[in-house]
Amino acid sequence: MTETVVSSATKTHIIGFDRPFTVIGERINPTGRKKLAAEMKEYNFETVERDALAQVAAGAHMLDVNAGIPLADEPDILAKTIQLVQSLTDVPLAIDSSIVEALERGLEVYQGKALLNSVTGEEERLEAVLPLVKKYNCAVVGISNDETGISEDPDVRFEVAKKIVEHAADYGIPREDIVIDPLVMPIGALGNAGKGALALIRRLNSELKVNTTCGASNMSFGLPNRHGLNAAFLSMAIGAGMTTAIMNPLHEQEMHAVWGADVIAGHDKDCGAWIRRFREPAAEGEEAGGARGGRERRRRRVA
C-alpha cells in the first residue's frame, strides 16, 4: 500500500491507506483572517504561536503554514513562520503558497521532509514546482485542475491527477511522494459534488494508488450547520479511501468523526486510540474497569 513519508527534524509521520487518518491543521493561514494577516505582516507571531500549539494539542498530526498576505514579503514571512513553528512543535509541516519563490524559501529553512502545497496540472506550474520537489526531496500536494480550470466532471479531474503523477515520474518523483487533492466542490452549489468526490477518491486510491487530501470545509461552503456536514463528509470520505485532509482540529464534531471513522475502517487497532480518548476515569475509590461495581454484581449473583 502507498505510504507518503514526511518528517520534522525529530519526528516522522506516515500518510497511508492502512494508517489512521492524517489531520493537517489549517489555521496558520491569514486568508480571510484580517487580524492574523496584519500581525504576520508586521512579523508579530503571537497568534501563530497560539494556533500552532492549540492545533497540535487538539490532535493535528501536521500543520499547514501559509503566509499569503497582499503587499507583504511573503517568502521572508513564510520562512520565518516555518522556523518559529518548528521551534514550538515537532509535527511535520505543509508549506503552503501559490508563489514559487515562497515555496523555495520555505524549503530552504525547513528541517526534515516537508509536504509542499502545491502543484497543479498546469504545464508552467509543473515545470516550476516539480524541480523543487526533486531538489529538496519533499512530498507534494497535486491539485486536480489545469489550464482549463476546475472541471465539474470527476473523470476530467482524475485525468489531471494522472497527468501530475506522470510528470512527476519524469523527474524521478515516485507516486508515494504525491498526495492528490481531487478538489471537493461545494455541495450547496453543485448537488452531485459529494457523490462525485467520493467516486473520485475511490478511483485515485484503487487505480492511481496515491494518497489523497482536500480542504474538508469546502463541501459545506454556504450551508448552515457546516460542522455537522463536514463531519458527515469526512466519515464517508475516509470510508472511500481518503487518507488526509486540511481541516480545523479545534472543531470537535469533525475530529470525533475522523476518530470514529478510523475505528470503523480498522485503522485504530483494538479501538485503542478511541478508548484512550473517551474512556471515563474510574470514580474515586474504584479501581480501573469498575472493580467495585464488579464485586457488587458478584454479591448479587451469590445472593
PDB file of C-alpha atoms in Angstrom:
ATOM      1  CA  MET A   1       0.000   0.000   0.000  1.00  0.00           C
ATOM      2  CA  THR A   2       1.160   3.531  -0.771  1.00  0.00           C
ATOM      3  CA  GLU A   3       2.819   5.362   2.103  1.00  0.00           C
ATOM      4  CA  THR A   4       3.839   9.023   1.985  1.00  0.00           C
ATOM      5  CA  VAL A   5       6.581   9.776   4.494  1.00  0.00           C
ATOM      6  CA  VAL A   6       7.026  13.296   5.880  1.00  0.00           C
ATOM      7  CA  SER A   7       9.066  14.459   8.825  1.00  0.00           C
ATOM      8  CA  SER A   8      10.272  17.276  11.019  1.00  0.00           C
ATOM      9  CA  ALA A   9      13.818  17.359  12.361  1.00  0.00           C
ATOM     10  CA  THR A  10      12.920  14.775  15.008  1.00  0.00           C
ATOM     11  CA  LYS A  11       9.580  13.179  14.118  1.00  0.00           C
ATOM     12  CA  THR A  12       8.419  11.087  11.168  1.00  0.00           C
ATOM     13  CA  HIS A  13       4.802  10.770  10.126  1.00  0.00           C
ATOM     14  CA  ILE A  14       3.375   8.383   7.519  1.00  0.00           C
ATOM     15  CA  ILE A  15       0.261   9.033   5.456  1.00  0.00           C
ATOM     16  CA  GLY A  16      -1.068   5.728   4.193  1.00  0.00           C
ATOM     17  CA  PHE A  17      -4.036   3.657   3.068  1.00  0.00           C
ATOM     18  CA  ASP A  18      -3.971   1.386   6.123  1.00  0.00           C
ATOM     19  CA  ARG A  19      -2.984   4.022   8.673  1.00  0.00           C
ATOM     20  CA  PRO A  20      -5.032   6.357  10.879  1.00  0.00           C
ATOM     21  CA  PHE A  21      -6.321   9.411   9.039  1.00  0.00           C
ATOM     22  CA  THR A  22      -3.865  12.324   8.960  1.00  0.00           C
ATOM     23  CA  VAL A  23      -5.224  15.650  10.203  1.00  0.00           C
ATOM     24  CA  ILE A  24      -3.397  18.695   8.809  1.00  0.00           C
ATOM     25  CA  GLY A  25      -4.233  21.775  10.863  1.00  0.00           C
ATOM     26  CA  GLU A  26      -5.347  24.667   8.648  1.00  0.00           C
ATOM     27  CA  ARG A  27      -5.322  27.681  10.963  1.00  0.00           C
ATOM     28  CA  ILE A  28      -1.886  29.190  10.251  1.00  0.00           C
ATOM     29  CA  ASN A  29      -3.285  30.902   7.198  1.00  0.00           C
ATOM     30  CA  PRO A  30      -4.059  34.651   7.004  1.00  0.00           C
ATOM     31  CA  THR A  31      -6.588  34.242   4.189  1.00  0.00           C
ATOM     32  CA  GLY A  32      -9.858  35.650   5.490  1.00  0.00           C
ATOM     33  CA  ARG A  33      -8.300  36.453   8.879  1.00  0.00           C
ATOM     34  CA  LYS A  34      -7.600  40.202   8.894  1.00  0.00           C
ATOM     35  CA  LYS A  35      -6.112  40.281  12.389  1.00  0.00           C
ATOM     36  CA  LEU A  36      -3.706  37.428  11.673  1.00  0.00           C
ATOM     37  CA  ALA A  37      -2.725  38.939   8.319  1.00  0.00           C
ATOM     38  CA  ALA A  38      -1.969  42.295   9.947  1.00  0.00           C
ATOM     39  CA  GLU A  39       0.092  40.626  12.679  1.00  0.00           C
ATOM     40  CA  MET A  40       2.131  38.467  10.310  1.00  0.00           C
ATOM     41  CA  LYS A  41       2.801  41.402   8.006  1.00  0.00           C
ATOM     42  CA  GLU A  42       4.432  43.148  10.975  1.00  0.00           C
ATOM     43  CA  TYR A  43       6.298  39.955  11.983  1.00  0.00           C
ATOM     44  CA  ASN A  44       4.116  39.577  15.041  1.00  0.00           C
ATOM     45  CA  PHE A  45       3.635  35.829  15.502  1.00  0.00           C
ATOM     46  CA  GLU A  46       1.669  35.692  18.774  1.00  0.00           C
ATOM     47  CA  THR A  47      -1.461  34.281  17.142  1.00  0.00           C
ATOM     48  CA  VAL A  48       0.628  31.888  15.058  1.00  0.00           C
ATOM     49  CA  GLU A  49       2.178  30.533  18.261  1.00  0.00           C
ATOM     50  CA  ARG A  50      -1.219  30.031  19.914  1.00  0.00           C
ATOM     51  CA  ASP A  51      -2.713  28.403  16.829  1.00  0.00           C
ATOM     52  CA  ALA A  52       0.229  26.061  16.357  1.00  0.00           C
ATOM     53  CA  LEU A  53       0.156  24.778  19.915  1.00  0.00           C
ATOM     54  CA  ALA A  54      -3.651  24.582  20.110  1.00  0.00           C
ATOM     55  CA  GLN A  55      -3.950  22.556  16.913  1.00  0.00           C
ATOM     56  CA  VAL A  56      -1.341  20.021  17.965  1.00  0.00           C
ATOM     57  CA  ALA A  57      -2.988  19.709  21.385  1.00  0.00           C
ATOM     58  CA  ALA A  58      -6.319  19.072  19.645  1.00  0.00           C
ATOM     59  CA  GLY A  59      -4.893  16.187  17.621  1.00  0.00           C
ATOM     60  CA  ALA A  60      -3.319  17.586  14.446  1.00  0.00           C
ATOM     61  CA  HIS A  61      -0.595  15.337  13.029  1.00  0.00           C
ATOM     62  CA  MET A  62       0.739  18.062  10.739  1.00  0.00           C
ATOM     63  CA  LEU A  63       0.324  21.820  10.344  1.00  0.00           C
ATOM     64  CA  ASP A  64      -0.216  23.775   7.155  1.00  0.00           C
ATOM     65  CA  VAL A  65       1.729  27.060   7.116  1.00  0.00           C
ATOM     66  CA  ASN A  66       0.645  29.837   4.768  1.00  0.00           C
ATOM     67  CA  ALA A  67       1.767  33.478   4.624  1.00  0.00           C
ATOM     68  CA  GLY A  68      -0.254  34.752   1.668  1.00  0.00           C
ATOM     69  CA  ILE A  69      -0.597  38.429   2.595  1.00  0.00           C
ATOM     70  CA  PRO A  70      -1.102  41.124  -0.072  1.00  0.00           C
ATOM     71  CA  LEU A  71       1.707  43.681  -0.366  1.00  0.00           C
ATOM     72  CA  ALA A  72       3.936  41.768   2.048  1.00  0.00           C
ATOM     73  CA  ASP A  73       7.245  39.932   1.641  1.00  0.00           C
ATOM     74  CA  GLU A  74       5.631  36.501   1.513  1.00  0.00           C
ATOM     75  CA  PRO A  75       8.827  34.459   1.006  1.00  0.00           C
ATOM     76  CA  ASP A  76      10.513  36.005   4.052  1.00  0.00           C
ATOM     77  CA  ILE A  77       7.422  35.890   6.270  1.00  0.00           C
ATOM     78  CA  LEU A  78       6.753  32.272   5.297  1.00  0.00           C
ATOM     79  CA  ALA A  79      10.346  31.268   6.073  1.00  0.00           C
ATOM     80  CA  LYS A  80      10.279  32.949   9.472  1.00  0.00           C
ATOM     81  CA  THR A  81       6.886  31.439  10.287  1.00  0.00           C
ATOM     82  CA  ILE A  82       8.165  27.961   9.446  1.00  0.00           C
ATOM     83  CA  GLN A  83      11.227  28.435  11.643  1.00  0.00           C
ATOM     84  CA  LEU A  84       9.063  29.642  14.521  1.00  0.00           C
ATOM     85  CA  VAL A  85       6.547  26.807  14.257  1.00  0.00           C
ATOM     86  CA  GLN A  86       9.330  24.232  14.053  1.00  0.00           C
ATOM     87  CA  SER A  87      10.791  25.669  17.258  1.00  0.00           C
ATOM     88  CA  LEU A  88       7.436  25.163  19.018  1.00  0.00           C
ATOM     89  CA  THR A  89       6.381  21.695  17.891  1.00  0.00           C
ATOM     90  CA  ASP A  90       7.858  18.579  16.321  1.00  0.00           C
ATOM     91  CA  VAL A  91       4.995  17.755  13.932  1.00  0.00           C
ATOM     92  CA  PRO A  92       5.831  17.902  10.204  1.00  0.00           C
ATOM     93  CA  LEU A  93       4.613  20.889   8.178  1.00  0.00           C
ATOM     94  CA  ALA A  94       2.907  21.536   4.871  1.00  0.00           C
ATOM     95  CA  ILE A  95       4.491  24.565   3.201  1.00  0.00           C
ATOM     96  CA  ASP A  96       1.627  26.389   1.516  1.00  0.00           C
ATOM     97  CA  SER A  97       1.946  29.108  -1.129  1.00  0.00           C
ATOM     98  CA  SER A  98       0.919  29.956  -4.673  1.00  0.00           C
ATOM     99  CA  ILE A  99       4.258  31.748  -5.139  1.00  0.00           C
ATOM    100  CA  VAL A 100       7.115  29.505  -6.246  1.00  0.00           C
ATOM    101  CA  GLU A 101       9.750  31.768  -4.662  1.00  0.00           C
ATOM    102  CA  ALA A 102       7.984  31.462  -1.307  1.00  0.00           C
ATOM    103  CA  LEU A 103       7.835  27.676  -1.593  1.00  0.00           C
ATOM    104  CA  GLU A 104      11.566  27.501  -2.244  1.00  0.00           C
ATOM    105  CA  ARG A 105      12.394  29.907   0.578  1.00  0.00           C
ATOM    106  CA  GLY A 106      10.330  27.769   2.920  1.00  0.00           C
ATOM    107  CA  LEU A 107      12.070  24.590   1.772  1.00  0.00           C
ATOM    108  CA  GLU A 108      15.473  26.200   2.287  1.00  0.00           C
ATOM    109  CA  VAL A 109      14.844  26.723   6.006  1.00  0.00           C
ATOM    110  CA  TYR A 110      12.708  23.637   6.674  1.00  0.00           C
ATOM    111  CA  GLN A 111      14.182  20.896   8.836  1.00  0.00           C
ATOM    112  CA  GLY A 112      13.021  17.470   7.717  1.00  0.00           C
ATOM    113  CA  LYS A 113      10.905  16.287   4.781  1.00  0.00           C
ATOM    114  CA  ALA A 114       8.056  18.708   4.152  1.00  0.00           C
ATOM    115  CA  LEU A 115       4.784  18.393   2.273  1.00  0.00           C
ATOM    116  CA  LEU A 116       4.764  21.102  -0.406  1.00  0.00           C
ATOM    117  CA  ASN A 117       1.351  22.640  -1.025  1.00  0.00           C
ATOM    118  CA  SER A 118       1.024  22.661  -4.001  1.00  0.00           C
ATOM    119  CA  VAL A 119       1.357  21.907  -7.716  1.00  0.00           C
ATOM    120  CA  THR A 120      -1.452  21.899 -10.290  1.00  0.00           C
ATOM    121  CA  GLY A 121      -1.716  20.250 -13.689  1.00  0.00           C
ATOM    122  CA  GLU A 122      -0.795  23.474 -15.471  1.00  0.00           C
ATOM    123  CA  GLU A 123       2.362  22.950 -17.512  1.00  0.00           C
ATOM    124  CA  GLU A 124       4.024  26.132 -16.268  1.00  0.00           C
ATOM    125  CA  ARG A 125       3.332  25.228 -12.643  1.00  0.00           C
ATOM    126  CA  LEU A 126       4.542  21.649 -13.103  1.00  0.00           C
ATOM    127  CA  GLU A 127       7.806  22.829 -14.619  1.00  0.00           C
ATOM    128  CA  ALA A 128       8.337  25.331 -11.812  1.00  0.00           C
ATOM    129  CA  VAL A 129       7.392  23.223  -8.772  1.00  0.00           C
ATOM    130  CA  LEU A 130       8.422  19.643  -9.589  1.00  0.00           C
ATOM    131  CA  PRO A 131      12.141  20.547  -9.772  1.00  0.00           C
ATOM    132  CA  LEU A 132      11.830  21.889  -6.206  1.00  0.00           C
ATOM    133  CA  VAL A 133      10.204  18.647  -5.063  1.00  0.00           C
ATOM    134  CA  LYS A 134      13.109  16.698  -6.531  1.00  0.00           C
ATOM    135  CA  LYS A 135      15.818  19.092  -5.298  1.00  0.00           C
ATOM    136  CA  TYR A 136      14.597  19.184  -1.690  1.00  0.00           C
ATOM    137  CA  ASN A 137      13.307  15.581  -1.553  1.00  0.00           C
ATOM    138  CA  CYS A 138       9.895  16.577  -0.257  1.00  0.00           C
ATOM    139  CA  ALA A 139       6.364  15.331  -0.845  1.00  0.00           C
ATOM    140  CA  VAL A 140       3.868  17.437  -2.778  1.00  0.00           C
ATOM    141  CA  VAL A 141       0.123  18.032  -2.981  1.00  0.00           C
ATOM    142  CA  GLY A 142      -1.136  17.744  -6.564  1.00  0.00           C
ATOM    143  CA  ILE A 143      -4.335  19.714  -7.210  1.00  0.00           C
ATOM    144  CA  SER A 144      -6.629  18.392  -9.931  1.00  0.00           C
ATOM    145  CA  ASN A 145      -7.003  21.479 -12.090  1.00  0.00           C
ATOM    146  CA  ASP A 146      -5.076  22.685 -15.125  1.00  0.00           C
ATOM    147  CA  GLU A 147      -5.122  25.442 -17.757  1.00  0.00           C
ATOM    148  CA  THR A 148      -8.804  24.757 -18.432  1.00  0.00           C
ATOM    149  CA  GLY A 149      -9.747  25.498 -14.810  1.00  0.00           C
ATOM    150  CA  ILE A 150     -11.605  23.265 -12.366  1.00  0.00           C
ATOM    151  CA  SER A 151     -13.853  20.790 -14.136  1.00  0.00           C
ATOM    152  CA  GLU A 152     -17.148  19.739 -12.599  1.00  0.00           C
ATOM    153  CA  ASP A 153     -16.579  16.307 -14.168  1.00  0.00           C
ATOM    154  CA  PRO A 154     -14.731  13.956 -11.743  1.00  0.00           C
ATOM    155  CA  ASP A 155     -13.371  11.983 -14.707  1.00  0.00           C
ATOM    156  CA  VAL A 156     -11.619  15.079 -16.027  1.00  0.00           C
ATOM    157  CA  ARG A 157     -10.144  15.777 -12.593  1.00  0.00           C
ATOM    158  CA  PHE A 158      -8.884  12.180 -12.475  1.00  0.00           C
ATOM    159  CA  GLU A 159      -7.060  12.681 -15.770  1.00  0.00           C
ATOM    160  CA  VAL A 160      -5.417  15.843 -14.423  1.00  0.00           C
ATOM    161  CA  ALA A 161      -4.278  13.913 -11.339  1.00  0.00           C
ATOM    162  CA  LYS A 162      -2.874  11.196 -13.597  1.00  0.00           C
ATOM    163  CA  LYS A 163      -1.012  13.844 -15.596  1.00  0.00           C
ATOM    164  CA  ILE A 164       0.579  15.201 -12.413  1.00  0.00           C
ATOM    165  CA  VAL A 165       1.721  11.732 -11.343  1.00  0.00           C
ATOM    166  CA  GLU A 166       3.168  11.014 -14.797  1.00  0.00           C
ATOM    167  CA  HIS A 167       5.003  14.342 -14.995  1.00  0.00           C
ATOM    168  CA  ALA A 168       6.413  13.767 -11.527  1.00  0.00           C
ATOM    169  CA  ALA A 169       7.723  10.378 -12.640  1.00  0.00           C
ATOM    170  CA  ASP A 170       9.630  12.145 -15.412  1.00  0.00           C
ATOM    171  CA  TYR A 171      11.544  13.963 -12.663  1.00  0.00           C
ATOM    172  CA  GLY A 172      12.157  10.755 -10.736  1.00  0.00           C
ATOM    173  CA  ILE A 173       9.495  11.604  -8.123  1.00  0.00           C
ATOM    174  CA  PRO A 174       7.642   8.456  -7.010  1.00  0.00           C
ATOM    175  CA  ARG A 175       3.867   8.356  -6.584  1.00  0.00           C
ATOM    176  CA  GLU A 176       4.458   7.801  -2.870  1.00  0.00           C
ATOM    177  CA  ASP A 177       5.573  11.432  -2.666  1.00  0.00           C
ATOM    178  CA  ILE A 178       2.424  12.765  -4.335  1.00  0.00           C
ATOM    179  CA  VAL A 179      -0.784  13.438  -2.409  1.00  0.00           C
ATOM    180  CA  ILE A 180      -3.659  14.291  -4.737  1.00  0.00           C
ATOM    181  CA  ASP A 181      -6.300  16.884  -3.883  1.00  0.00           C
ATOM    182  CA  PRO A 182      -9.349  15.924  -6.005  1.00  0.00           C
ATOM    183  CA  LEU A 183     -10.881  19.371  -5.397  1.00  0.00           C
ATOM    184  CA  VAL A 184     -14.012  18.918  -3.321  1.00  0.00           C
ATOM    185  CA  MET A 185     -16.750  21.234  -4.618  1.00  0.00           C
ATOM    186  CA  PRO A 186     -19.447  22.989  -2.508  1.00  0.00           C
ATOM    187  CA  ILE A 187     -22.471  20.718  -2.458  1.00  0.00           C
ATOM    188  CA  GLY A 188     -24.749  23.708  -1.924  1.00  0.00           C
ATOM    189  CA  ALA A 189     -23.826  24.900  -5.415  1.00  0.00           C
ATOM    190  CA  LEU A 190     -23.328  21.535  -7.119  1.00  0.00           C
ATOM    191  CA  GLY A 191     -25.735  18.856  -5.952  1.00  0.00           C
ATOM    192  CA  ASN A 192     -23.619  15.919  -7.144  1.00  0.00           C
ATOM    193  CA  ALA A 193     -20.412  17.241  -5.551  1.00  0.00           C
ATOM    194  CA  GLY A 194     -20.450  14.744  -2.694  1.00  0.00           C
ATOM    195  CA  LYS A 195     -21.171  11.701  -4.824  1.00  0.00           C
ATOM    196  CA  GLY A 196     -18.597  12.802  -7.380  1.00  0.00           C
ATOM    197  CA  ALA A 197     -15.918  13.428  -4.767  1.00  0.00           C
ATOM    198  CA  LEU A 198     -16.368  10.003  -3.184  1.00  0.00           C
ATOM    199  CA  ALA A 199     -16.217   8.253  -6.562  1.00  0.00           C
ATOM    200  CA  LEU A 200     -13.070  10.180  -7.479  1.00  0.00           C
ATOM    201  CA  ILE A 201     -11.375   9.376  -4.170  1.00  0.00           C
ATOM    202  CA  ARG A 202     -12.055   5.673  -4.750  1.00  0.00           C
ATOM    203  CA  ARG A 203     -10.516   5.857  -8.230  1.00  0.00           C
ATOM    204  CA  LEU A 204      -7.463   7.733  -7.022  1.00  0.00           C
ATOM    205  CA  ASN A 205      -6.994   5.103  -4.346  1.00  0.00           C
ATOM    206  CA  SER A 206      -7.590   1.967  -6.423  1.00  0.00           C
ATOM    207  CA  GLU A 207      -6.395   2.989  -9.906  1.00  0.00           C
ATOM    208  CA  LEU A 208      -3.771   5.689  -9.396  1.00  0.00           C
ATOM    209  CA  LYS A 209      -2.758   4.339  -5.964  1.00  0.00           C
ATOM    210  CA  VAL A 210      -1.988   7.728  -4.445  1.00  0.00           C
ATOM    211  CA  ASN A 211      -2.816   9.228  -1.083  1.00  0.00           C
ATOM    212  CA  THR A 212      -5.493  11.908  -1.136  1.00  0.00           C
ATOM    213  CA  THR A 213      -6.273  15.114   0.713  1.00  0.00           C
ATOM    214  CA  CYS A 214      -8.713  18.015   0.479  1.00  0.00           C
ATOM    215  CA  GLY A 215      -9.858  21.207   2.120  1.00  0.00           C
ATOM    216  CA  ALA A 216     -12.526  19.485   4.187  1.00  0.00           C
ATOM    217  CA  SER A 217     -14.730  22.541   4.743  1.00  0.00           C
ATOM    218  CA  ASN A 218     -15.174  23.198   1.003  1.00  0.00           C
ATOM    219  CA  MET A 219     -18.030  20.692   0.887  1.00  0.00           C
ATOM    220  CA  SER A 220     -20.193  22.711   3.296  1.00  0.00           C
ATOM    221  CA  PHE A 221     -19.474  26.208   1.970  1.00  0.00           C
ATOM    222  CA  GLY A 222     -22.559  28.445   2.101  1.00  0.00           C
ATOM    223  CA  LEU A 223     -24.692  25.993   4.099  1.00  0.00           C
ATOM    224  CA  PRO A 224     -25.892  26.060   7.738  1.00  0.00           C
ATOM    225  CA  ASN A 225     -24.503  23.665  10.361  1.00  0.00           C
ATOM    226  CA  ARG A 226     -21.230  23.358   8.490  1.00  0.00           C
ATOM    227  CA  HIS A 227     -19.572  21.299  11.231  1.00  0.00           C
ATOM    228  CA  GLY A 228     -22.242  18.614  11.022  1.00  0.00           C
ATOM    229  CA  LEU A 229     -21.945  18.406   7.249  1.00  0.00           C
ATOM    230  CA  ASN A 230     -18.138  18.429   7.367  1.00  0.00           C
ATOM    231  CA  ALA A 231     -18.205  15.580   9.869  1.00  0.00           C
ATOM    232  CA  ALA A 232     -20.520  13.515   7.677  1.00  0.00           C
ATOM    233  CA  PHE A 233     -18.356  14.141   4.626  1.00  0.00           C
ATOM    234  CA  LEU A 234     -15.123  13.260   6.431  1.00  0.00           C
ATOM    235  CA  SER A 235     -16.535   9.954   7.662  1.00  0.00           C
ATOM    236  CA  MET A 236     -17.724   8.988   4.187  1.00  0.00           C
ATOM    237  CA  ALA A 237     -14.531  10.196   2.510  1.00  0.00           C
ATOM    238  CA  ILE A 238     -12.404   8.107   4.861  1.00  0.00           C
ATOM    239  CA  GLY A 239     -14.607   5.145   4.019  1.00  0.00           C
ATOM    240  CA  ALA A 240     -13.942   5.849   0.327  1.00  0.00           C
ATOM    241  CA  GLY A 241     -10.181   5.848   0.938  1.00  0.00           C
ATOM    242  CA  MET A 242      -9.190   9.448   1.608  1.00  0.00           C
ATOM    243  CA  THR A 243      -6.106   9.474   3.820  1.00  0.00           C
ATOM    244  CA  THR A 244      -5.666  13.085   4.947  1.00  0.00           C
ATOM    245  CA  ALA A 245      -7.393  16.470   4.999  1.00  0.00           C
ATOM    246  CA  ILE A 246      -6.523  20.078   5.686  1.00  0.00           C
ATOM    247  CA  MET A 247      -9.040  20.996   8.380  1.00  0.00           C
ATOM    248  CA  ASN A 248      -9.585  22.731  11.691  1.00  0.00           C
ATOM    249  CA  PRO A 249      -8.781  20.282  14.513  1.00  0.00           C
ATOM    250  CA  LEU A 250     -10.337  22.643  17.074  1.00  0.00           C
ATOM    251  CA  HIS A 251     -13.804  21.600  15.882  1.00  0.00           C
ATOM    252  CA  GLU A 252     -14.654  18.568  17.996  1.00  0.00           C
ATOM    253  CA  GLN A 253     -17.503  17.342  15.797  1.00  0.00           C
ATOM    254  CA  GLU A 254     -15.174  16.867  12.844  1.00  0.00           C
ATOM    255  CA  MET A 255     -12.436  15.315  14.963  1.00  0.00           C
ATOM    256  CA  HIS A 256     -14.855  12.824  16.515  1.00  0.00           C
ATOM    257  CA  ALA A 257     -15.965  11.870  13.003  1.00  0.00           C
ATOM    258  CA  VAL A 258     -12.349  11.262  11.971  1.00  0.00           C
ATOM    259  CA  TRP A 259     -11.537   9.206  15.039  1.00  0.00           C
ATOM    260  CA  GLY A 260     -14.756   7.202  14.727  1.00  0.00           C
ATOM    261  CA  ALA A 261     -14.128   6.526  11.046  1.00  0.00           C
ATOM    262  CA  ASP A 262     -10.638   5.279  11.941  1.00  0.00           C
ATOM    263  CA  VAL A 263     -12.221   2.760  14.300  1.00  0.00           C
ATOM    264  CA  ILE A 264     -14.800   1.558  11.787  1.00  0.00           C
ATOM    265  CA  ALA A 265     -12.278   1.369   8.928  1.00  0.00           C
ATOM    266  CA  GLY A 266      -9.974  -0.781  11.060  1.00  0.00           C
ATOM    267  CA  HIS A 267      -7.257   1.868  11.278  1.00  0.00           C
ATOM    268  CA  ASP A 268      -7.437   2.108  15.081  1.00  0.00           C
ATOM    269  CA  LYS A 269      -6.161  -1.266  16.313  1.00  0.00           C
ATOM    270  CA  ASP A 270      -8.382  -2.752  19.024  1.00  0.00           C
ATOM    271  CA  CYS A 271     -10.068   0.678  19.290  1.00  0.00           C
ATOM    272  CA  GLY A 272      -7.075   1.680  21.416  1.00  0.00           C
ATOM    273  CA  ALA A 273      -6.897   5.368  20.497  1.00  0.00           C
ATOM    274  CA  TRP A 274     -10.673   5.776  20.811  1.00  0.00           C
ATOM    275  CA  ILE A 275     -10.701   4.169  24.261  1.00  0.00           C
ATOM    276  CA  ARG A 276      -7.791   6.277  25.492  1.00  0.00           C
ATOM    277  CA  ARG A 277      -9.559   9.450  24.377  1.00  0.00           C
ATOM    278  CA  PHE A 278     -13.039   8.722  25.668  1.00  0.00           C
ATOM    279  CA  ARG A 279     -12.966   6.159  28.459  1.00  0.00           C
ATOM    280  CA  GLU A 280     -14.254   7.775  31.610  1.00  0.00           C
ATOM    281  CA  PRO A 281     -11.794   7.719  34.526  1.00  0.00           C
ATOM    282  CA  ALA A 282     -12.672   5.459  37.446  1.00  0.00           C
ATOM    283  CA  ALA A 283     -14.569   7.163  40.251  1.00  0.00           C
ATOM    284  CA  GLU A 284     -12.666   7.853  43.463  1.00  0.00           C
ATOM    285  CA  GLY A 285     -12.264   4.660  45.435  1.00  0.00           C
ATOM    286  CA  GLU A 286     -12.811   2.433  42.401  1.00  0.00           C
ATOM    287  CA  GLU A 287     -10.197   0.516  40.508  1.00  0.00           C
ATOM    288  CA  ALA A 288      -9.950   0.995  36.754  1.00  0.00           C
ATOM    289  CA  GLY A 289     -12.595  -1.034  34.962  1.00  0.00           C
ATOM    290  CA  GLY A 290     -15.133  -0.653  37.770  1.00  0.00           C
ATOM    291  CA  ALA A 291     -13.764  -3.248  40.179  1.00  0.00           C
ATOM    292  CA  ARG A 292     -16.144  -2.216  42.977  1.00  0.00           C
ATOM    293  CA  GLY A 293     -19.112  -2.475  40.621  1.00  0.00           C
ATOM    294  CA  GLY A 294     -17.918  -5.928  39.615  1.00  0.00           C
ATOM    295  CA  ARG A 295     -17.792  -7.049  43.254  1.00  0.00           C
ATOM    296  CA  GLU A 296     -21.312  -5.728  43.860  1.00  0.00           C
ATOM    297  CA  ARG A 297     -22.619  -7.659  40.849  1.00  0.00           C
ATOM    298  CA  ARG A 298     -20.927 -10.842  42.050  1.00  0.00           C
ATOM    299  CA  ARG A 299     -22.505 -10.448  45.508  1.00  0.00           C
ATOM    300  CA  ARG A 300     -25.950 -10.042  43.953  1.00  0.00           C
ATOM    301  CA  ARG A 301     -25.490 -13.191  41.909  1.00  0.00           C
ATOM    302  CA  VAL A 302     -24.452 -15.172  45.007  1.00  0.00           C
ATOM    303  CA  ALA A 303     -27.482 -13.906  46.918  1.00  0.00           C
TER     304      ALA A 303
END
